[in-house]
Amino acid sequence: MKSRKILFLYMLTLLTSISVLTSFKNHYKNSNMDNKPVDKIDFKKFQGKWYSLTSIPTALDKKWRKTIENYTLKHNRFDVFTTYYKIGNPEEQSIKSKLFFYADKPDGDMKAQFLWPFKISYFVLELPDDYSYVVIGHQDKKYLFIMSRKPTIDKSLMAAIIERCRKSGYDVDKLVSQEHN
């Protein structure tokens, strides 16, 4: 009888461990922090407002703060309307751009276009099932953006995301806060 209880406890522990690991894997199934774009994105769920929380900025946006991006789904792209405040200027600024996705590539492998005909790499590296935040990177790890549906996210979650970015080779010491809070 005692051996049956031990076997039962062993099996219960094993099943619990498998369940926890499976749920963790499923929560981050759209996480690919080896600097490859995620395979699948529900573009309808992706559209909408995103607050840029912290970034390794591009040359274009290195002096931007309180950046908010609004994505509107079109046929094979998003139209993006971005608002921001430039350091030293209290007036809100804005810019329009496009974000293209392609049928023959993973959904997270996109190209951003701020000025025709030039396009730059835009990799969706991590996107949880609830689309509450997104990590955007670059094929050469030149820039990185952590965006959220809200102006802030839990500090421990942000720290975990940044650590995953560091482990995948991004220079997280270059991250700049967008100062939404």
PDB file of C-alpha atoms in Angstrom, residues 24 32 46 49 55 62-63 83 92 104 108 116 124-125 143 145 147 154 159 161 172 176-178:
ATOM      1  CA  PHE A  24       4.477  28.081 -19.878  1.00  0.00           C
ATOM      2  CA  ASN A  32      11.257  33.304 -30.545  1.00  0.00           C
ATOM      3  CA  PHE A  46      -2.284  42.886 -33.776  1.00  0.00           C
ATOM      4  CA  LYS A  49      -2.780  51.084 -30.339  1.00  0.00           C
ATOM      5  CA  SER A  55      13.783  50.900 -27.238  1.00  0.00           C
ATOM      6  CA  LYS A  62      16.352  58.419 -31.106  1.00  0.00           C
ATOM      7  CA  LYS A  63      15.018  61.690 -29.648  1.00  0.00           C
ATOM      8  CA  THR A  83       2.606  60.214 -32.393  1.00  0.00           C
ATOM      9  CA  GLU A  92       3.078  66.509 -30.211  1.00  0.00           C
ATOM     10  CA  ASP A 104       5.913  33.570 -48.425  1.00  0.00           C
ATOM     11  CA  GLY A 108       6.550  38.177 -37.968  1.00  0.00           C
ATOM     12  CA  TRP A 116       9.423  55.316 -50.322  1.00  0.00           C
ATOM     13  CA  VAL A 124       8.190  40.425 -34.331  1.00  0.00           C
ATOM     14  CA  LEU A 125      10.286  38.382 -31.901  1.00  0.00           C
ATOM     15  CA  TYR A 143      17.361  48.194 -32.801  1.00  0.00           C
ATOM     16  CA  PHE A 145      11.334  47.956 -29.293  1.00  0.00           C
ATOM     17  CA  MET A 147       5.655  47.843 -26.820  1.00  0.00           C
ATOM     18  CA  ASP A 154       4.518  44.911 -14.737  1.00  0.00           C
ATOM     19  CA  ALA A 159      12.746  42.696 -16.564  1.00  0.00           C
ATOM     20  CA  ILE A 161      11.598  40.446 -21.446  1.00  0.00           C
ATOM     21  CA  VAL A 172      20.124  46.140 -23.645  1.00  0.00           C
ATOM     22  CA  VAL A 176      15.954  54.166 -23.755  1.00  0.00           C
ATOM     23  CA  SER A 177      12.724  54.654 -21.796  1.00  0.00           C
ATOM     24  CA  GLN A 178       9.861  56.289 -23.653  1.00  0.00           C
TER      25      GLN A 178
END
